[in-house]
mmCIF file of C-alpha atoms in Angstrom:
data_model
loop_
_atom_site.group_PDB
_atom_site.id
_atom_site.type_symbol
_atom_site.label_atom_id
_atom_site.label_comp_id
_atom_site.label_asym_id
_atom_site.label_seq_id
_atom_site.Cartn_x
_atom_site.Cartn_y
_atom_site.Cartn_z
ATOM 1 C CA UNK K 586 63.794 56.585 43.522
ATOM 2 C CA UNK K 587 61.833 55.551 40.580
ATOM 3 C CA UNK K 588 63.635 56.305 37.273
ATOM 4 C CA UNK K 589 61.724 58.360 34.778
ATOM 5 C CA UNK K 590 60.137 56.658 31.961
ATOM 6 C CA UNK K 591 61.771 57.052 28.682
ATOM 7 C CA UNK K 592 59.849 58.044 25.562
ATOM 8 C CA UNK K 593 61.582 55.892 23.466
ATOM 9 C CA UNK K 594 60.761 52.204 23.120
ATOM 10 C CA UNK K 595 63.001 49.782 24.889
ATOM 11 C CA UNK K 596 65.675 48.279 22.629
ATOM 12 C CA UNK K 597 67.871 45.307 23.324
ATOM 13 C CA UNK K 598 71.500 45.414 22.483
ATOM 14 C CA UNK K 599 72.007 44.330 18.913
ATOM 15 C CA UNK K 600 68.484 44.947 17.658
ATOM 16 C CA UNK K 601 68.759 47.261 14.675
ATOM 17 C CA UNK K 602 65.681 48.158 12.829
ATOM 18 C CA UNK K 603 65.141 46.218 9.568
ATOM 19 C CA UNK K 604 66.441 48.075 6.633
ATOM 20 C CA UNK K 605 63.800 49.495 4.544
ATOM 21 C CA UNK K 606 63.428 48.285 0.971
ATOM 22 C CA UNK K 607 62.971 51.238 -1.291
ATOM 23 C CA UNK K 608 60.025 51.065 -3.728
ATOM 24 C CA UNK K 609 60.892 51.090 -7.114
ATOM 25 C CA UNK K 610 58.977 53.527 -9.666
ATOM 26 C CA UNK K 611 57.418 51.796 -12.654
ATOM 27 C CA UNK K 612 58.172 53.175 -16.129
ATOM 28 C CA UNK K 613 56.610 52.867 -19.473
ATOM 29 C CA UNK K 614 58.667 49.600 -20.145
ATOM 30 C CA UNK K 615 57.373 47.771 -17.050
ATOM 31 C CA UNK K 616 53.737 48.975 -17.855
ATOM 32 C CA UNK K 617 53.870 47.854 -21.620
ATOM 33 C CA UNK K 618 55.012 44.376 -20.655
ATOM 34 C CA UNK K 619 52.229 44.077 -18.415
ATOM 35 C CA UNK K 620 49.717 45.390 -21.066
ATOM 36 C CA UNK K 621 51.217 42.901 -23.534
ATOM 37 C CA UNK K 622 50.457 40.075 -21.104
ATOM 38 C CA UNK K 623 46.974 41.179 -20.446
ATOM 39 C CA UNK K 624 46.375 41.331 -24.383
ATOM 40 C CA UNK K 625 47.562 37.787 -24.803
ATOM 41 C CA UNK K 626 45.554 36.445 -22.091
ATOM 42 C CA UNK K 627 42.467 38.227 -23.405
ATOM 43 C CA UNK K 628 43.191 36.554 -26.881
ATOM 44 C CA UNK K 629 43.369 33.108 -25.101
ATOM 45 C CA UNK K 630 40.073 33.629 -23.470
ATOM 46 C CA UNK K 631 41.287 34.026 -19.860
ATOM 47 C CA UNK K 632 39.962 37.445 -19.340
ATOM 48 C CA UNK K 633 36.580 38.926 -20.609
ATOM 49 C CA UNK K 634 36.535 42.507 -21.687
ATOM 50 C CA UNK K 635 35.498 44.107 -18.611
ATOM 51 C CA UNK K 636 38.386 42.263 -16.660
ATOM 52 C CA UNK K 637 40.942 43.431 -19.391
ATOM 53 C CA UNK K 638 39.773 46.931 -19.269
ATOM 54 C CA UNK K 639 39.995 47.101 -15.372
ATOM 55 C CA UNK K 640 43.421 45.668 -15.333
ATOM 56 C CA UNK K 641 44.858 47.894 -18.014
ATOM 57 C CA UNK K 642 43.410 50.946 -16.208
ATOM 58 C CA UNK K 643 45.108 49.794 -12.975
ATOM 59 C CA UNK K 644 48.288 49.162 -15.054
ATOM 60 C CA UNK K 645 48.378 52.644 -16.468
ATOM 61 C CA UNK K 646 47.674 54.055 -12.918
ATOM 62 C CA UNK K 647 50.476 52.054 -11.409
ATOM 63 C CA UNK K 648 53.237 54.327 -10.020
ATOM 64 C CA UNK K 649 55.407 51.464 -8.443
ATOM 65 C CA UNK K 650 56.722 48.174 -9.792
ATOM 66 C CA UNK K 651 55.178 46.236 -6.707
ATOM 67 C CA UNK K 652 51.878 47.250 -7.942
ATOM 68 C CA UNK K 653 52.170 45.300 -11.027
ATOM 69 C CA UNK K 654 52.536 41.554 -10.121
ATOM 70 C CA UNK K 655 49.034 41.287 -8.783
ATOM 71 C CA UNK K 656 47.757 42.207 -12.143
ATOM 72 C CA UNK K 657 49.325 39.146 -13.887
ATOM 73 C CA UNK K 658 50.360 36.698 -11.472
ATOM 74 C CA UNK K 659 47.125 34.537 -12.089
ATOM 75 C CA UNK K 660 47.702 34.286 -15.755
ATOM 76 C CA UNK K 661 50.130 31.608 -17.336
ATOM 77 C CA UNK K 662 51.343 34.463 -19.826
ATOM 78 C CA UNK K 663 52.282 36.692 -16.823
ATOM 79 C CA UNK K 664 53.891 34.303 -14.281
ATOM 80 C CA UNK K 665 57.433 34.930 -15.353
ATOM 81 C CA UNK K 666 57.175 38.533 -15.550
ATOM 82 C CA UNK K 667 55.338 38.820 -12.221
ATOM 83 C CA UNK K 668 58.277 36.757 -10.713
ATOM 84 C CA UNK K 669 60.947 38.945 -12.104
ATOM 85 C CA UNK K 670 58.970 42.155 -10.910
ATOM 86 C CA UNK K 671 58.727 40.507 -7.344
ATOM 87 C CA UNK K 672 62.352 39.824 -7.421
ATOM 88 C CA UNK K 673 63.189 43.365 -8.164
ATOM 89 C CA UNK K 674 61.157 44.629 -5.487
ATOM 90 C CA UNK K 675 62.143 42.130 -2.855
ATOM 91 C CA UNK K 676 58.503 41.185 -2.243
ATOM 92 C CA UNK K 677 58.183 37.546 -1.293
ATOM 93 C CA UNK K 678 56.254 35.905 -4.127
ATOM 94 C CA UNK K 679 53.555 33.316 -3.450
ATOM 95 C CA UNK K 680 52.332 32.214 -6.838
ATOM 96 C CA UNK K 681 48.808 31.082 -7.258
ATOM 97 C CA UNK K 682 48.466 27.398 -8.035
ATOM 98 C CA UNK K 683 46.667 26.558 -11.329
ATOM 99 C CA UNK K 684 43.496 24.772 -10.240
ATOM 100 C CA UNK K 685 42.869 21.254 -11.214
ATOM 101 C CA UNK K 686 46.642 20.407 -11.640
ATOM 102 C CA UNK K 687 47.642 17.959 -8.886
ATOM 103 C CA UNK K 688 50.357 15.829 -7.812
ATOM 104 C CA UNK K 689 50.861 13.295 -5.032
ATOM 105 C CA UNK K 690 53.546 13.861 -2.141
ATOM 106 C CA UNK K 691 55.370 10.902 -0.614
ATOM 107 C CA UNK K 692 52.897 10.920 2.047
ATOM 108 C CA UNK K 693 50.061 10.286 -0.474
ATOM 109 C CA UNK K 694 48.557 13.840 -0.048
ATOM 110 C CA UNK K 695 47.452 15.605 -3.119
ATOM 111 C CA UNK K 696 48.730 18.967 -3.604
ATOM 112 C CA UNK K 697 48.357 21.671 -6.289
ATOM 113 C CA UNK K 698 51.192 21.878 -8.970
ATOM 114 C CA UNK K 699 51.973 25.035 -10.741
ATOM 115 C CA UNK K 700 51.429 24.640 -14.427
ATOM 116 C CA UNK K 701 54.752 24.914 -16.080
ATOM 117 C CA UNK K 702 56.700 24.045 -13.289
ATOM 118 C CA UNK K 703 57.721 20.498 -14.584
ATOM 119 C CA UNK K 704 60.323 19.872 -17.292
ATOM 120 C CA UNK K 705 59.394 19.376 -20.942
ATOM 121 C CA UNK K 706 58.736 15.725 -21.723
ATOM 122 C CA UNK K 707 60.041 13.937 -24.818
ATOM 123 C CA UNK K 708 58.755 10.715 -26.535
ATOM 124 C CA UNK K 709 60.260 8.843 -29.507
ATOM 125 C CA UNK K 710 58.442 5.973 -31.390
ATOM 126 C CA UNK K 711 60.373 4.225 -34.284
ATOM 127 C CA UNK K 712 58.372 1.240 -35.756
ATOM 128 C CA UNK K 713 56.760 1.035 -32.189
ATOM 129 C CA UNK K 714 54.659 2.974 -29.547
ATOM 130 C CA UNK K 715 54.169 2.985 -25.991
ATOM 131 C CA UNK K 716 51.651 4.621 -23.375
ATOM 132 C CA UNK K 717 52.799 7.954 -22.055
ATOM 133 C CA UNK K 718 51.125 9.602 -19.109
ATOM 134 C CA UNK K 719 52.037 13.346 -19.034
ATOM 135 C CA UNK K 720 52.846 14.371 -15.538
ATOM 136 C CA UNK K 721 51.291 17.153 -13.630
ATOM 137 C CA UNK K 722 52.938 20.708 -14.196
ATOM 138 C CA UNK K 723 54.266 19.835 -17.683
ATOM 139 C CA UNK K 724 53.564 22.505 -20.286
ATOM 140 C CA UNK K 725 55.496 21.083 -23.312
ATOM 141 C CA UNK K 726 55.689 17.443 -24.830
ATOM 142 C CA UNK K 727 57.852 16.869 -27.621
ATOM 143 C CA UNK K 728 56.934 13.690 -29.803
ATOM 144 C CA UNK K 729 58.991 12.190 -32.619
ATOM 145 C CA UNK K 730 57.375 9.244 -34.564
ATOM 146 C CA UNK K 731 58.591 7.296 -37.484
ATOM 147 C CA UNK K 732 56.249 4.635 -38.759
ATOM 148 C CA UNK K 733 54.977 4.312 -35.305
ATOM 149 C CA UNK K 734 53.181 6.383 -32.576
ATOM 150 C CA UNK K 735 52.370 6.654 -28.991
ATOM 151 C CA UNK K 736 49.301 6.780 -26.655
ATOM 152 C CA UNK K 737 49.572 10.131 -25.041
ATOM 153 C CA UNK K 738 47.423 10.696 -21.977
ATOM 154 C CA UNK K 739 46.729 14.317 -20.783
ATOM 155 C CA UNK K 740 44.213 13.526 -17.912
ATOM 156 C CA UNK K 741 46.567 14.190 -15.018
ATOM 157 C CA UNK K 742 48.186 17.479 -16.401
ATOM 158 C CA UNK K 743 45.003 19.307 -17.468
ATOM 159 C CA UNK K 744 42.885 21.464 -15.444
ATOM 160 C CA UNK K 745 41.272 25.211 -15.644
ATOM 161 C CA UNK K 746 43.708 27.739 -16.862
ATOM 162 C CA UNK K 747 46.385 24.995 -17.921
ATOM 163 C CA UNK K 748 47.918 25.252 -21.325
ATOM 164 C CA UNK K 749 49.814 22.326 -22.747
ATOM 165 C CA UNK K 750 51.675 22.314 -26.217
ATOM 166 C CA UNK K 751 52.173 19.031 -28.006
ATOM 167 C CA UNK K 752 55.079 19.586 -30.505
ATOM 168 C CA UNK K 753 54.785 16.552 -32.761
ATOM 169 C CA UNK K 754 56.967 15.568 -35.790
ATOM 170 C CA UNK K 755 55.656 12.362 -37.653
ATOM 171 C CA UNK K 756 56.512 10.373 -40.739
ATOM 172 C CA UNK K 757 54.114 7.736 -41.815
ATOM 173 C CA UNK K 758 53.007 7.643 -38.337
ATOM 174 C CA UNK K 759 50.902 9.255 -35.631
ATOM 175 C CA UNK K 760 49.923 9.393 -32.034
ATOM 176 C CA UNK K 761 46.569 8.986 -30.183
ATOM 177 C CA UNK K 762 46.181 11.702 -27.792
ATOM 178 C CA UNK K 763 43.581 11.353 -24.951
ATOM 179 C CA UNK K 764 42.126 14.457 -23.319
ATOM 180 C CA UNK K 765 39.685 15.120 -20.455
ATOM 181 C CA UNK K 766 36.312 16.837 -21.005
ATOM 182 C CA UNK K 767 36.328 20.438 -21.266
ATOM 183 C CA UNK K 768 39.742 20.713 -23.022
ATOM 184 C CA UNK K 769 39.961 22.982 -25.961
ATOM 185 C CA UNK K 770 42.189 21.744 -28.656
ATOM 186 C CA UNK K 771 43.981 24.191 -31.280
ATOM 187 C CA UNK K 772 45.779 22.653 -34.209
ATOM 188 C CA UNK K 773 48.542 24.609 -35.409
ATOM 189 C CA UNK K 774 50.497 21.874 -37.251
ATOM 190 C CA UNK K 775 51.954 21.915 -40.670
ATOM 191 C CA UNK K 776 51.045 18.798 -42.748
ATOM 192 C CA UNK K 777 52.039 17.565 -46.090
ATOM 193 C CA UNK K 778 49.474 14.605 -47.350
ATOM 194 C CA UNK K 779 48.499 14.449 -43.830
ATOM 195 C CA UNK K 780 46.260 15.843 -41.269
ATOM 196 C CA UNK K 781 45.026 15.575 -37.526
ATOM 197 C CA UNK K 782 41.576 14.100 -36.561
ATOM 198 C CA UNK K 783 39.807 15.849 -33.477
ATOM 199 C CA UNK K 784 36.995 13.768 -32.302
ATOM 200 C CA UNK K 785 33.719 15.807 -31.827
ATOM 201 C CA UNK K 786 33.352 14.812 -28.166
ATOM 202 C CA UNK K 787 37.006 15.997 -27.581
ATOM 203 C CA UNK K 788 36.304 19.502 -28.624
ATOM 204 C CA UNK K 789 35.885 21.168 -25.359
ATOM 205 C CA UNK K 790 35.116 24.661 -24.389
ATOM 206 C CA UNK K 791 38.437 25.391 -22.713
ATOM 207 C CA UNK K 792 37.014 25.397 -19.035
ATOM 208 C CA UNK K 793 39.576 22.509 -18.256
ATOM 209 C CA UNK K 794 42.526 23.985 -20.213
ATOM 210 C CA UNK K 795 43.956 24.126 -23.571
ATOM 211 C CA UNK K 796 46.045 21.676 -25.823
ATOM 212 C CA UNK K 797 47.921 23.426 -28.636
ATOM 213 C CA UNK K 798 49.151 20.921 -31.476
ATOM 214 C CA UNK K 799 52.174 22.160 -33.319
ATOM 215 C CA UNK K 800 55.088 20.442 -35.250
ATOM 216 C CA UNK K 801 55.001 18.851 -38.914
ATOM 217 C CA UNK K 802 53.349 15.740 -40.353
ATOM 218 C CA UNK K 803 54.399 13.850 -43.506
ATOM 219 C CA UNK K 804 51.820 11.372 -44.858
ATOM 220 C CA UNK K 805 50.821 11.043 -41.051
ATOM 221 C CA UNK K 806 48.595 12.392 -38.658
ATOM 222 C CA UNK K 807 47.504 12.239 -34.948
ATOM 223 C CA UNK K 808 43.952 11.415 -33.619
ATOM 224 C CA UNK K 809 42.666 13.463 -30.447
ATOM 225 C CA UNK K 810 40.121 11.481 -28.569
ATOM 226 C CA UNK K 811 38.101 12.024 -25.482
ATOM 227 C CA UNK K 812 39.768 9.806 -22.538
ATOM 228 C CA UNK K 813 36.986 7.153 -21.716
ATOM 229 C CA UNK K 814 38.642 6.381 -18.471
ATOM 230 C CA UNK K 815 38.943 9.981 -17.243
ATOM 231 C CA UNK K 816 36.897 11.125 -14.173
ATOM 232 C CA UNK K 817 36.700 14.501 -12.580
ATOM 233 C CA UNK K 818 38.912 15.044 -9.553
ATOM 234 C CA UNK K 819 37.289 15.336 -6.184
ATOM 235 C CA UNK K 820 37.601 18.936 -4.637
ATOM 236 C CA UNK K 821 40.585 19.756 -2.648
ATOM 237 C CA UNK K 822 38.179 21.411 -0.062
ATOM 238 C CA UNK K 823 36.710 19.383 2.819
#
């Protein structure tokens, strides 16, 4: 005799349904944090007014925390906050790589590298200098120079949406900084009987990233120049 069909789905012994992760409600603190990120990104030129307005509206309408990461995870200012939201909600995070920032694997393949994923780099020059090529993923380079200076090359680290800070301290010294085309250079250094020089052809529009100069110089200064050996990278597609 054929047994009657059960209306319940077959379940193997030991197969328990996966526990449901509860959704967390977003509060004013979470929304305000996202709005702050959007304001800083707009100030840095990453979002135009219409994009900022749209994302701000979505932020204010968001009812759950898991709705917030998508609004900021493509912004350097918001990656840390997006990761924190994702960890609280249990959502697997897949950060978007910053375009143009590349590294080579042991097999020789070129792969994207997330901006800020590398450790800070430090250079020291005393009565001397050397060539220093900044690695992909680095977002902070500290330089100390006394009666000397380095040649700092940023061609490998820069790319669209990438922001790199050069924190330089110099006395009777200075570095030569080489940037690729399209890089916007912002000078926020403090100088005493000193100053920096940014070549006209090195003053990009920010389409290939931003370099921020900070630190202090005494009777010294740094020269920012267009890297004559830099060439655009080939596309990752194809």
